[in-house]
């Protein structure tokens, strides 16, 4: 027997000597990734046995409801040990195991696919006192069993690397922070905390396959302490999420990154929405708006931003030379206009929808309330050519800009490969670069989450806990962007059907059909993109039609169950229809928290450049 010491270097053969006592003539040493694969497979075996041998037989029998529910809870808690890798390597199949209980929409194909998995089963088990759809319950459990079998097949053929393993583990910490403890996938059974604990214990198990260091011991202890805290504080409404994030989640994500670097595993360097080397979700510069640029040539540079800023305020883009982008997106009004709806270019009526802020608009993969453009470049094209808004032409604008020596110089500086001719695409890209510079994630809330505890009051912290818990805001407005861009990958933006009325107390829904106008699927009737609630204190009035004049009206609307609570019949409403029953102090706390998200541009300095 011989003990050897060395630096961990991934799959390099020399690094095999690092992992403990090795017999020279015995079987080959297992790589950590081999042990990860085996451990995952063992957990998968356990879950499959539970479902096939316990949950399904109970569903097929006349077993008591409580027994079925407890077994279901146990099964999903076991699934949480798998979630880090199923979401990372097999997101499509993972959606059929624990995705939202809503149709999955494929816009390009104009198709909707029915939901499946744990959350659908949860609705069947917990929505009523008794189980009224037993055949459907059995069908869903059988389908779940089949999907787990698919996971096994694909997992066997999946190539693992140490860098990917650590990437998946860190993303799971972020998933717990943003979705798990918010109750995103436990809306009825409310078992978010013990499920998050199960996931963290699993992370601890995977780290045991890597070299032991002082930092790894600290990390493992932190993971165990976090799991213990979750298990000993299971009350969903009372859970102190701010304390958990500051005391456990942020240190875990930070220490996990430091540990992987210490043992020679470097984080990925490709452009992502959330940087792979961001120590926490709240680091300055953690998000890269260039991720959403159509291609590498359209990424931001300082000259593009300055050019885009000038174009943004230039009415030359409109047909009448009287309206610029800044006419509606006014910088001194948080890049809105303060109106329910602005007037048309001709002044003879109103535009279709309320003017949204463009602060942080770059941090999403869909633009406009109806999500008709996936990029800022396409957004600018749409607005300039829109008859009611600017009624312009980018081709015409390019010709007019070409005669300006100042603009020609600026375009040359912004687009180094240009031959001197100004093109419509360059105009689009310059405007988009300016919008990408308007990322502001340094509000009092962000500073608090970075450890500046004096940045938020006790009432504001209570408001955050309500936002992420009892009030159910955080399951649509996802932390830390607080828009509909889904963490932890931040690659897809959601829409919701909430039943916005024509005015706050009306029982008549606003006639705007939203996404359905473009994609004729019943589930998309009255569906609109989930906007950010950052800077909401400066972006009134609210909703796509500007019907709500202040945040008090907005909070009351959600507290009452959205459109359903007003008496609007809407079968496809995705907002929970039950009253939340917030008290007056709780509503005040929510409002106080929303104020901590205000972070308006105070100068012409552009972040990240």
Coordinates of C-alpha atoms in Angstrom, one line a residue:
X1 CA 0.0 0.0 0.0
X2 CA 1.2 3.4 -0.8
X3 CA -0.2 6.9 -0.1
X4 CA 0.5 9.6 -2.7
X5 CA -0.1 13.3 -2.8
X6 CA -0.7 15.5 -5.8
X7 CA -2.8 18.2 -7.5
X8 CA -6.1 17.2 -8.9
X9 CA -6.1 17.6 -12.7
X10 CA -9.4 16.3 -14.0
X11 CA -9.1 13.1 -16.0
X12 CA -5.3 13.2 -16.5
X13 CA -3.9 9.9 -15.5
X14 CA -1.4 11.4 -13.1
X15 CA -4.2 12.8 -11.0
X16 CA -5.5 9.3 -10.2
X17 CA -2.8 9.1 -7.5
X18 CA -4.5 11.9 -5.6
X19 CA -7.5 9.9 -4.5
X20 CA -6.3 8.0 -1.5
X21 CA -4.6 4.6 -0.9
X22 CA -4.1 2.7 -4.2
X23 CA -3.1 -0.9 -4.6
X24 CA -0.5 -1.1 -7.4
X25 CA -1.8 -4.4 -8.9
X26 CA -5.5 -4.1 -8.0
X27 CA -8.5 -3.0 -10.2
X28 CA -8.3 0.4 -11.9
X29 CA -9.0 3.4 -9.6
X30 CA -12.4 5.0 -10.1
X31 CA -12.5 8.5 -11.2
X32 CA -14.7 10.9 -9.2
X33 CA -17.0 11.1 -12.3
X34 CA -17.4 7.3 -12.2
X35 CA -18.4 7.5 -8.6
X36 CA -20.8 10.4 -9.4
X37 CA -22.4 8.2 -12.1
X38 CA -22.8 5.3 -9.7
X39 CA -24.2 7.3 -6.9
X40 CA -26.8 9.0 -9.1
X41 CA -27.8 5.5 -10.5
X42 CA -28.2 4.2 -6.9
X43 CA -30.5 7.1 -6.0
X44 CA -32.4 6.5 -9.3
X45 CA -32.8 2.9 -8.4
X46 CA -34.3 3.8 -5.0
X47 CA -36.8 6.2 -6.5
X48 CA -37.9 3.8 -9.2
X49 CA -38.5 1.1 -6.6
X50 CA -40.5 3.5 -4.5
X51 CA -42.7 4.5 -7.4
X52 CA -43.2 1.0 -8.9
X53 CA -43.4 -0.8 -5.6
X54 CA -45.2 1.6 -3.4
X55 CA -46.7 4.7 -5.0
X56 CA -48.3 3.0 -8.0
X57 CA -49.8 0.0 -6.1
X58 CA -51.3 2.5 -3.6
X59 CA -52.8 4.5 -6.4
X60 CA -54.2 1.4 -8.0
X61 CA -55.8 0.3 -4.8
X62 CA -58.3 1.8 -2.4
X63 CA -55.5 3.0 0.0
X64 CA -56.2 6.0 2.3
X65 CA -55.5 9.4 0.8
X66 CA -53.1 10.2 3.6
X67 CA -51.0 7.2 2.8
X68 CA -50.8 8.1 -0.8
X69 CA -49.9 11.7 0.0
X70 CA -47.1 10.7 2.4
X71 CA -45.7 8.3 -0.1
X72 CA -45.8 10.9 -2.9
X73 CA -44.0 13.4 -0.6
X74 CA -41.3 10.8 0.1
X75 CA -40.9 10.0 -3.6
X76 CA -40.4 13.6 -4.6
X77 CA -38.0 14.2 -1.8
X78 CA -36.0 11.3 -3.2
X79 CA -36.2 12.9 -6.6
X80 CA -34.6 16.1 -5.2
X81 CA -31.4 14.0 -4.9
X82 CA -31.5 13.6 -8.7
X83 CA -32.6 17.0 -9.7
X84 CA -29.2 18.6 -10.0
X85 CA -28.2 16.3 -12.9
X86 CA -31.6 15.6 -14.5
X87 CA -32.1 19.4 -14.9
X88 CA -28.5 19.9 -16.1
X89 CA -28.2 17.0 -18.6
X90 CA -31.8 16.1 -19.5
X91 CA -33.9 19.2 -19.1
X92 CA -36.6 18.0 -21.6
X93 CA -37.2 14.7 -19.7
X94 CA -36.8 16.5 -16.4
X95 CA -39.7 18.7 -17.3
X96 CA -41.9 15.6 -17.7
X97 CA -40.8 14.5 -14.3
X98 CA -41.2 17.7 -12.3
X99 CA -42.2 20.4 -14.7
X100 CA -45.0 23.0 -14.1
X101 CA -48.6 21.7 -14.4
X102 CA -49.2 23.9 -17.4
X103 CA -49.1 23.1 -21.1
X104 CA -45.7 23.4 -22.7
X105 CA -46.1 25.7 -25.7
X106 CA -44.0 25.4 -28.8
X107 CA -44.6 28.7 -30.6
X108 CA -42.9 27.8 -33.8
X109 CA -45.0 24.7 -34.3
X110 CA -48.2 26.3 -32.8
X111 CA -48.5 23.3 -30.5
X112 CA -49.1 22.7 -26.9
X113 CA -48.0 19.6 -25.0
X114 CA -49.8 18.4 -21.9
X115 CA -47.9 18.6 -18.6
X116 CA -46.8 15.5 -16.7
X117 CA -44.9 14.5 -13.6
X118 CA -44.8 15.2 -9.9
X119 CA -46.5 18.6 -10.0
X120 CA -49.5 17.2 -12.0
X121 CA -49.7 14.3 -9.5
X122 CA -49.6 16.8 -6.7
X123 CA -52.6 18.6 -8.0
X124 CA -54.5 15.3 -8.3
X125 CA -53.6 14.4 -4.7
X126 CA -53.8 17.7 -2.9
X127 CA -56.3 19.9 -4.7
X128 CA -59.3 18.3 -3.0
X129 CA -60.0 16.4 0.2
X130 CA -60.6 13.3 -1.8
X131 CA -59.1 11.9 -5.0
X132 CA -61.7 12.5 -7.8
X133 CA -59.6 11.4 -10.8
X134 CA -58.2 8.1 -9.9
X135 CA -57.6 6.8 -13.5
X136 CA -55.7 10.0 -14.4
X137 CA -53.7 9.7 -11.2
X138 CA -52.7 6.1 -12.1
X139 CA -51.9 7.2 -15.7
X140 CA -49.6 10.0 -14.5
X141 CA -47.7 7.7 -12.1
X142 CA -47.1 5.2 -14.8
X143 CA -45.9 7.9 -17.1
X144 CA -43.6 9.1 -14.3
X145 CA -42.2 5.6 -14.0
X146 CA -41.6 5.5 -17.8
X147 CA -39.8 8.8 -17.7
X148 CA -37.5 7.7 -15.0
X149 CA -36.6 4.7 -17.1
X150 CA -35.7 7.1 -19.9
X151 CA -33.5 9.0 -17.5
X152 CA -31.6 5.7 -16.8
X153 CA -31.1 5.0 -20.5
X154 CA -29.8 8.5 -21.3
X155 CA -27.7 8.8 -18.2
X156 CA -25.8 5.6 -19.0
X157 CA -24.6 7.2 -22.3
X158 CA -23.9 10.7 -20.8
X159 CA -20.3 11.7 -20.7
X160 CA -19.4 13.3 -17.4
X161 CA -16.6 15.7 -16.7
X162 CA -15.5 17.2 -13.4
X163 CA -16.2 20.7 -14.6
X164 CA -19.7 19.8 -15.6
X165 CA -20.4 18.1 -12.3
X166 CA -19.4 21.2 -10.3
X167 CA -21.3 23.4 -12.7
X168 CA -24.4 21.3 -12.1
X169 CA -23.9 21.4 -8.3
X170 CA -23.6 25.2 -8.2
X171 CA -26.6 25.7 -10.4
X172 CA -28.6 23.4 -8.0
X173 CA -27.7 25.8 -5.1
X174 CA -29.1 28.7 -7.2
X175 CA -32.2 26.6 -8.1
X176 CA -32.9 26.0 -4.4
X177 CA -32.5 29.7 -3.6
X178 CA -34.7 31.0 -6.5
X179 CA -37.3 28.2 -7.0
X180 CA -37.1 25.7 -4.2
X181 CA -37.6 27.7 -1.1
X182 CA -40.1 29.9 -3.1
X183 CA -42.4 26.9 -3.4
X184 CA -42.3 26.9 -7.2
X185 CA -42.9 23.1 -7.5
X186 CA -44.6 22.5 -4.1
X187 CA -47.6 24.9 -4.3
X188 CA -50.1 22.6 -2.6
X189 CA -48.2 20.1 -0.4
X190 CA -45.9 23.0 0.8
X191 CA -42.9 20.7 1.5
X192 CA -40.3 23.1 0.0
X193 CA -37.9 23.1 2.9
X194 CA -37.4 19.4 3.5
X195 CA -37.1 18.9 -0.3
X196 CA -34.4 21.6 -0.4
X197 CA -32.7 19.9 2.5
X198 CA -32.7 16.5 0.6
X199 CA -31.1 18.2 -2.3
X200 CA -28.3 19.8 -0.3
X201 CA -27.5 16.5 1.5
X202 CA -27.2 15.0 -2.0
X203 CA -24.7 17.7 -3.0
X204 CA -22.7 16.9 0.1
X205 CA -22.5 13.2 -1.0
X206 CA -21.1 14.1 -4.4
X207 CA -18.4 16.3 -2.9
X208 CA -17.2 13.2 -1.0
X209 CA -15.8 11.8 -4.2
X210 CA -13.3 14.7 -4.6
X211 CA -10.1 15.4 -2.7
X212 CA -10.5 16.3 1.0
X213 CA -9.1 19.7 1.9
X214 CA -9.8 22.2 4.7
X215 CA -12.1 24.1 2.5
X216 CA -14.0 21.0 1.5
X217 CA -14.6 20.1 5.1
X218 CA -16.0 23.6 5.8
X219 CA -18.2 23.3 2.7
X220 CA -19.6 19.9 3.7
X221 CA -20.3 21.2 7.2
X222 CA -22.1 24.2 5.8
X223 CA -24.2 22.0 3.6
X224 CA -25.2 19.8 6.5
X225 CA -26.0 22.9 8.6
X226 CA -28.1 24.3 5.8
X227 CA -30.0 21.0 5.5
X228 CA -30.6 20.9 9.3
X229 CA -31.9 24.5 9.3
X230 CA -34.3 23.7 6.5
X231 CA -35.6 20.5 8.2
X232 CA -36.0 22.3 11.5
X233 CA -37.8 25.2 10.0
X234 CA -40.4 23.5 7.6
X235 CA -43.1 26.1 8.0
X236 CA -43.5 27.6 4.5
X237 CA -45.0 30.9 5.5
X238 CA -42.8 31.5 8.5
X239 CA -39.5 30.5 6.8
X240 CA -36.8 33.2 6.9
X241 CA -35.5 33.1 3.4
X242 CA -33.3 36.2 3.8
X243 CA -31.5 34.6 6.7
X244 CA -31.1 31.3 4.8
X245 CA -29.7 33.0 1.8
X246 CA -27.2 35.2 3.7
X247 CA -26.2 32.5 6.2
X248 CA -26.2 29.4 4.1
X249 CA -26.9 29.6 0.4
X250 CA -24.5 32.5 -0.5
X251 CA -21.6 31.1 1.5
X252 CA -22.2 27.6 -0.1
X253 CA -22.2 28.9 -3.6
X254 CA -19.1 31.0 -2.9
X255 CA -17.2 28.2 -1.1
X256 CA -18.2 25.6 -3.8
X257 CA -16.6 27.8 -6.5
X258 CA -13.5 28.4 -4.4
X259 CA -13.1 24.7 -3.7
X260 CA -13.4 23.6 -7.3
X261 CA -10.7 26.1 -8.3
X262 CA -8.5 24.9 -5.4
X263 CA -8.5 21.3 -6.7
X264 CA -7.8 22.4 -10.3
X265 CA -11.3 22.5 -11.8
X266 CA -11.8 25.8 -13.6
X267 CA -15.3 27.2 -14.2
X268 CA -16.5 27.6 -17.8
X269 CA -15.6 30.8 -19.7
X270 CA -18.2 30.9 -22.5
X271 CA -20.7 33.7 -22.4
X272 CA -23.7 32.8 -20.3
X273 CA -26.7 34.8 -19.0
X274 CA -25.4 34.1 -15.5
X275 CA -21.6 34.0 -15.5
X276 CA -20.3 30.5 -14.7
X277 CA -17.7 32.1 -12.3
X278 CA -20.2 34.3 -10.4
X279 CA -19.6 33.5 -6.8
X280 CA -23.2 34.3 -5.9
X281 CA -26.4 35.4 -7.7
X282 CA -25.9 38.9 -6.4
X283 CA -22.3 39.7 -7.5
X284 CA -21.8 42.9 -9.4
X285 CA -21.6 41.9 -13.1
X286 CA -23.0 38.4 -12.4
X287 CA -25.2 38.7 -15.5
X288 CA -24.0 39.3 -19.0
X289 CA -26.5 41.0 -21.3
X290 CA -24.4 40.0 -24.3
X291 CA -25.6 36.4 -23.9
X292 CA -28.9 37.5 -25.6
X293 CA -27.1 39.2 -28.6
X294 CA -27.9 37.3 -31.8
X295 CA -24.2 36.5 -32.5
X296 CA -20.7 37.4 -31.5
X297 CA -20.5 40.3 -34.0
X298 CA -23.4 42.0 -32.3
X299 CA -22.0 42.0 -28.8
X300 CA -21.5 45.3 -27.0
X301 CA -18.6 47.7 -27.1
X302 CA -18.3 51.2 -25.7
X303 CA -18.5 53.0 -29.1
X304 CA -21.7 51.1 -29.9
X305 CA -23.3 52.1 -26.6
X306 CA -22.5 55.8 -27.2
X307 CA -23.8 55.6 -30.7
X308 CA -26.9 53.9 -29.6
X309 CA -27.5 56.4 -26.9
X310 CA -27.4 59.2 -29.5
X311 CA -29.7 57.4 -31.9
X312 CA -32.1 56.6 -29.0
X313 CA -32.8 60.4 -28.7
X314 CA -32.7 61.2 -32.4
X315 CA -36.2 61.7 -34.1
X316 CA -34.5 60.9 -37.4
X317 CA -35.7 57.3 -37.0
X318 CA -39.4 58.3 -37.3
X319 CA -41.2 59.2 -40.5
X320 CA -42.1 62.7 -39.3
X321 CA -38.8 63.5 -37.6
X322 CA -40.8 64.3 -34.4
X323 CA -40.6 61.1 -32.3
X324 CA -37.5 59.3 -30.9
X325 CA -37.2 56.2 -28.8
X326 CA -36.8 58.6 -25.8
X327 CA -40.1 60.3 -26.5
X328 CA -41.8 57.3 -24.9
X329 CA -38.9 55.7 -22.9
X330 CA -38.0 58.8 -21.0
X331 CA -34.8 58.5 -18.9
X332 CA -36.2 60.7 -16.1
X333 CA -39.2 58.4 -15.8
X334 CA -37.3 55.2 -15.5
X335 CA -37.4 54.9 -19.3
X336 CA -41.3 54.9 -19.3
X337 CA -43.7 57.7 -20.0
X338 CA -46.0 57.7 -17.0
X339 CA -49.1 57.2 -19.1
X340 CA -51.5 54.3 -19.3
X341 CA -50.9 54.3 -23.1
X342 CA -49.1 56.9 -25.2
X343 CA -50.6 58.6 -28.2
X344 CA -50.0 57.4 -31.7
X345 CA -47.6 59.2 -34.0
X346 CA -50.4 60.8 -35.8
X347 CA -52.0 61.9 -32.5
X348 CA -55.4 60.5 -33.4
X349 CA -55.6 57.7 -30.8
X350 CA -53.6 55.6 -28.4
X351 CA -51.0 52.9 -29.0
X352 CA -51.9 49.3 -28.2
X353 CA -50.1 48.9 -24.9
X354 CA -48.5 50.6 -22.0
X355 CA -44.8 51.7 -22.4
X356 CA -42.6 49.3 -20.4
X357 CA -39.2 50.3 -18.9
X358 CA -36.1 49.2 -20.8
X359 CA -34.0 49.1 -17.6
X360 CA -32.8 45.5 -17.5
X361 CA -34.9 44.7 -20.6
X362 CA -31.8 43.1 -22.0
X363 CA -32.0 40.3 -19.3
X364 CA -34.7 38.3 -21.0
X365 CA -35.0 36.3 -24.2
X366 CA -38.3 37.9 -25.3
X367 CA -39.4 41.5 -25.9
X368 CA -42.8 43.2 -25.9
X369 CA -45.7 42.1 -23.8
X370 CA -46.7 39.5 -26.4
X371 CA -43.1 38.2 -26.6
X372 CA -43.1 38.6 -30.4
X373 CA -39.4 39.4 -30.6
X374 CA -36.6 37.3 -29.1
X375 CA -33.9 40.0 -29.5
X376 CA -33.5 43.7 -28.9
X377 CA -32.4 44.0 -32.5
X378 CA -35.8 42.7 -33.7
X379 CA -37.5 44.9 -31.1
X380 CA -36.0 48.1 -32.5
X381 CA -36.9 47.1 -36.1
X382 CA -40.5 46.5 -35.0
X383 CA -40.9 49.8 -33.2
X384 CA -39.3 51.9 -35.9
X385 CA -41.5 50.3 -38.5
X386 CA -44.7 50.3 -36.4
X387 CA -47.3 52.6 -38.0
X388 CA -48.7 53.9 -34.7
X389 CA -45.4 54.3 -33.0
X390 CA -42.7 55.7 -35.4
X391 CA -43.9 54.7 -38.9
X392 CA -40.3 54.9 -40.0
X393 CA -37.9 52.9 -42.2
X394 CA -34.4 51.8 -41.1
X395 CA -33.4 51.8 -44.8
X396 CA -34.5 55.5 -45.0
X397 CA -32.9 56.3 -41.7
X398 CA -29.6 54.8 -42.8
X399 CA -29.6 57.0 -45.9
X400 CA -30.2 60.1 -43.9
X401 CA -27.5 59.2 -41.3
X402 CA -25.0 58.6 -44.1
X403 CA -24.9 62.3 -45.0
X404 CA -23.8 63.2 -41.4
X405 CA -20.1 63.2 -41.0
X406 CA -20.5 62.9 -37.3
X407 CA -22.6 59.8 -37.6
X408 CA -20.3 58.2 -40.2
X409 CA -17.4 58.7 -37.8
X410 CA -19.4 57.2 -34.9
X411 CA -20.5 54.2 -37.0
X412 CA -16.9 53.5 -38.1
X413 CA -15.8 53.6 -34.4
X414 CA -18.6 51.2 -33.4
X415 CA -18.3 48.8 -36.2
X416 CA -14.7 48.2 -37.0
X417 CA -15.3 45.9 -39.9
X418 CA -17.6 48.4 -41.6
X419 CA -16.8 49.7 -45.1
X420 CA -18.2 53.1 -44.2
X421 CA -21.7 52.5 -45.3
X422 CA -24.3 52.7 -42.6
X423 CA -26.7 49.7 -42.7
X424 CA -30.1 49.1 -41.0
X425 CA -28.6 46.2 -39.0
X426 CA -25.9 48.5 -37.6
X427 CA -28.7 50.9 -36.4
X428 CA -30.5 48.0 -34.8
X429 CA -27.4 46.8 -33.1
X430 CA -26.3 50.2 -31.8
X431 CA -29.7 50.8 -30.3
X432 CA -29.6 47.3 -28.7
X433 CA -26.1 47.9 -27.3
X434 CA -27.4 51.0 -25.5
X435 CA -30.3 49.0 -24.0
X436 CA -27.8 46.3 -23.0
X437 CA -25.9 48.9 -21.1
X438 CA -29.0 49.8 -19.0
X439 CA -28.5 46.8 -16.7
X440 CA -29.0 48.0 -13.1
X441 CA -28.6 45.4 -10.3
X442 CA -27.2 47.5 -7.5
X443 CA -30.4 48.4 -5.6
X444 CA -30.6 48.3 -1.8
X445 CA -31.8 44.7 -2.0
X446 CA -28.7 43.7 -4.0
X447 CA -26.4 45.4 -1.5
X448 CA -28.2 43.6 1.4
X449 CA -27.7 40.3 -0.3
X450 CA -24.0 41.0 -0.6
X451 CA -23.8 41.4 3.1
X452 CA -24.6 45.1 3.7
X453 CA -27.2 44.3 6.3
X454 CA -28.0 48.0 7.1
X455 CA -29.3 48.3 3.5
X456 CA -32.7 46.9 4.4
X457 CA -35.0 47.5 7.4
X458 CA -36.8 44.7 9.3
X459 CA -40.1 45.5 7.5
X460 CA -38.4 45.4 4.1
X461 CA -36.8 42.0 5.0
X462 CA -40.2 40.8 6.1
X463 CA -41.6 42.0 2.8
X464 CA -38.9 40.0 0.9
X465 CA -39.9 36.9 2.8
X466 CA -43.5 37.4 2.0
X467 CA -42.7 38.1 -1.7
X468 CA -40.8 34.8 -1.9
X469 CA -43.2 32.9 0.3
X470 CA -46.8 33.4 1.4
X471 CA -47.6 36.1 -1.2
X472 CA -46.4 33.8 -4.0
X473 CA -44.8 36.6 -6.1
X474 CA -41.5 34.9 -6.4
X475 CA -42.9 31.9 -8.3
X476 CA -43.5 34.2 -11.4
X477 CA -41.1 37.1 -10.8
X478 CA -38.0 35.1 -10.3
X479 CA -35.2 36.3 -8.0
X480 CA -32.8 38.1 -8.5
X481 CA -33.9 39.7 -11.8
X482 CA -37.6 39.6 -10.5
X483 CA -38.9 39.1 -14.1
X484 CA -40.1 36.0 -15.8
X485 CA -36.7 34.7 -16.9
X486 CA -36.4 31.3 -15.3
X487 CA -33.4 30.6 -13.0
X488 CA -30.9 29.1 -12.7
X489 CA -30.2 29.0 -16.5
X490 CA -31.9 32.3 -17.3
X491 CA -32.4 31.3 -20.9
X492 CA -36.3 31.2 -21.1
X493 CA -38.8 33.9 -20.3
X494 CA -42.3 33.0 -19.1
X495 CA -45.7 34.6 -19.7
X496 CA -48.7 34.4 -17.4
X497 CA -52.5 34.7 -17.6
X498 CA -53.6 36.7 -14.6
X499 CA -56.9 38.2 -15.9
X500 CA -56.2 41.9 -16.1
X501 CA -59.4 43.9 -16.1
X502 CA -60.2 47.1 -18.0
X503 CA -59.9 48.9 -14.7
X504 CA -59.0 47.7 -11.1
X505 CA -62.5 46.8 -9.9
X506 CA -64.1 45.8 -13.1
X507 CA -65.4 42.3 -13.8
X508 CA -64.7 42.8 -17.5
X509 CA -61.3 41.5 -18.8
X510 CA -59.2 43.7 -21.0
X511 CA -60.0 42.7 -24.6
X512 CA -56.3 42.5 -25.6
X513 CA -55.7 38.8 -26.3
X514 CA -51.9 39.1 -25.8
X515 CA -49.8 36.2 -27.1
X516 CA -52.9 34.5 -28.6
X517 CA -53.0 37.2 -31.3
X518 CA -49.8 35.7 -32.7
X519 CA -50.0 32.1 -31.7
X520 CA -53.5 30.6 -31.8
X521 CA -53.4 28.3 -28.8
X522 CA -56.2 28.5 -26.2
X523 CA -53.7 28.5 -23.3
X524 CA -52.2 31.7 -24.6
X525 CA -55.4 33.8 -24.6
X526 CA -54.8 36.9 -22.5
X527 CA -51.2 35.7 -21.8
X528 CA -48.5 38.4 -21.4
X529 CA -44.8 38.3 -20.6
X530 CA -44.0 38.5 -16.9
X531 CA -42.2 41.9 -16.5
X532 CA -39.6 42.8 -13.9
X533 CA -40.8 44.4 -10.7
X534 CA -37.5 46.2 -10.3
X535 CA -38.0 49.9 -10.3
X536 CA -41.7 49.6 -10.1
X537 CA -41.9 52.5 -7.7
X538 CA -41.0 54.7 -10.7
X539 CA -42.8 52.9 -13.6
X540 CA -46.5 53.5 -12.8
X541 CA -49.2 52.9 -14.1
X542 CA -49.1 49.1 -14.3
X543 CA -50.1 46.1 -16.5
X544 CA -50.1 45.9 -20.2
X545 CA -53.0 48.3 -20.4
X546 CA -51.8 50.7 -17.7
X547 CA -55.1 50.1 -15.8
X548 CA -53.6 50.1 -12.3
X549 CA -52.5 53.5 -11.1
X550 CA -50.5 52.5 -8.0
X551 CA -48.8 49.5 -6.4
X552 CA -51.6 49.3 -3.7
X553 CA -54.1 48.4 -6.4
X554 CA -51.7 45.8 -7.9
X555 CA -51.1 44.1 -4.5
X556 CA -54.9 44.0 -3.9
X557 CA -55.5 42.5 -7.3
X558 CA -53.0 39.7 -6.7
X559 CA -54.2 39.2 -3.1
X560 CA -57.7 38.6 -4.3
X561 CA -56.8 35.9 -6.8
X562 CA -56.3 38.0 -10.0
X563 CA -59.1 38.2 -12.5
X564 CA -60.8 35.1 -11.0
X565 CA -61.1 37.0 -7.7
X566 CA -62.9 39.8 -9.5
X567 CA -65.4 37.4 -11.0
X568 CA -63.8 37.1 -14.4
X569 CA -64.4 33.7 -15.9
X570 CA -61.0 32.6 -17.3
X571 CA -60.3 28.9 -17.5
X572 CA -56.7 29.3 -18.5
X573 CA -55.7 31.6 -15.7
X574 CA -52.2 30.6 -14.5
X575 CA -52.1 32.9 -11.5
X576 CA -53.4 31.0 -8.4
X577 CA -57.1 31.7 -8.0
X578 CA -57.4 31.4 -4.2
X579 CA -57.3 34.5 -2.1
X580 CA -53.9 35.0 -0.3
X581 CA -55.5 37.0 2.5
X582 CA -52.6 39.3 3.3
X583 CA -53.1 41.6 6.3
X584 CA -52.6 45.3 6.0
X585 CA -49.2 45.1 7.7
X586 CA -48.1 42.4 5.3
X587 CA -49.2 44.5 2.3
X588 CA -47.2 47.4 3.7
X589 CA -44.2 45.1 4.1
X590 CA -44.5 44.0 0.5
X591 CA -44.6 47.5 -0.7
X592 CA -41.6 48.4 1.4
X593 CA -39.7 45.6 -0.1
X594 CA -40.5 46.6 -3.7
X595 CA -39.0 50.0 -2.9
X596 CA -35.7 48.3 -2.2
X597 CA -35.6 47.2 -5.8
X598 CA -35.4 50.8 -7.2
X599 CA -32.0 51.4 -8.9
X600 CA -32.3 54.1 -11.5
X601 CA -29.5 55.4 -13.7
X602 CA -28.0 58.5 -12.2
X603 CA -25.5 59.3 -14.9
X604 CA -24.4 58.5 -18.4
X605 CA -22.0 55.9 -17.2
X606 CA -22.6 52.5 -18.6
X607 CA -22.1 49.4 -16.5
X608 CA -19.8 46.6 -17.6
X609 CA -17.9 48.7 -20.2

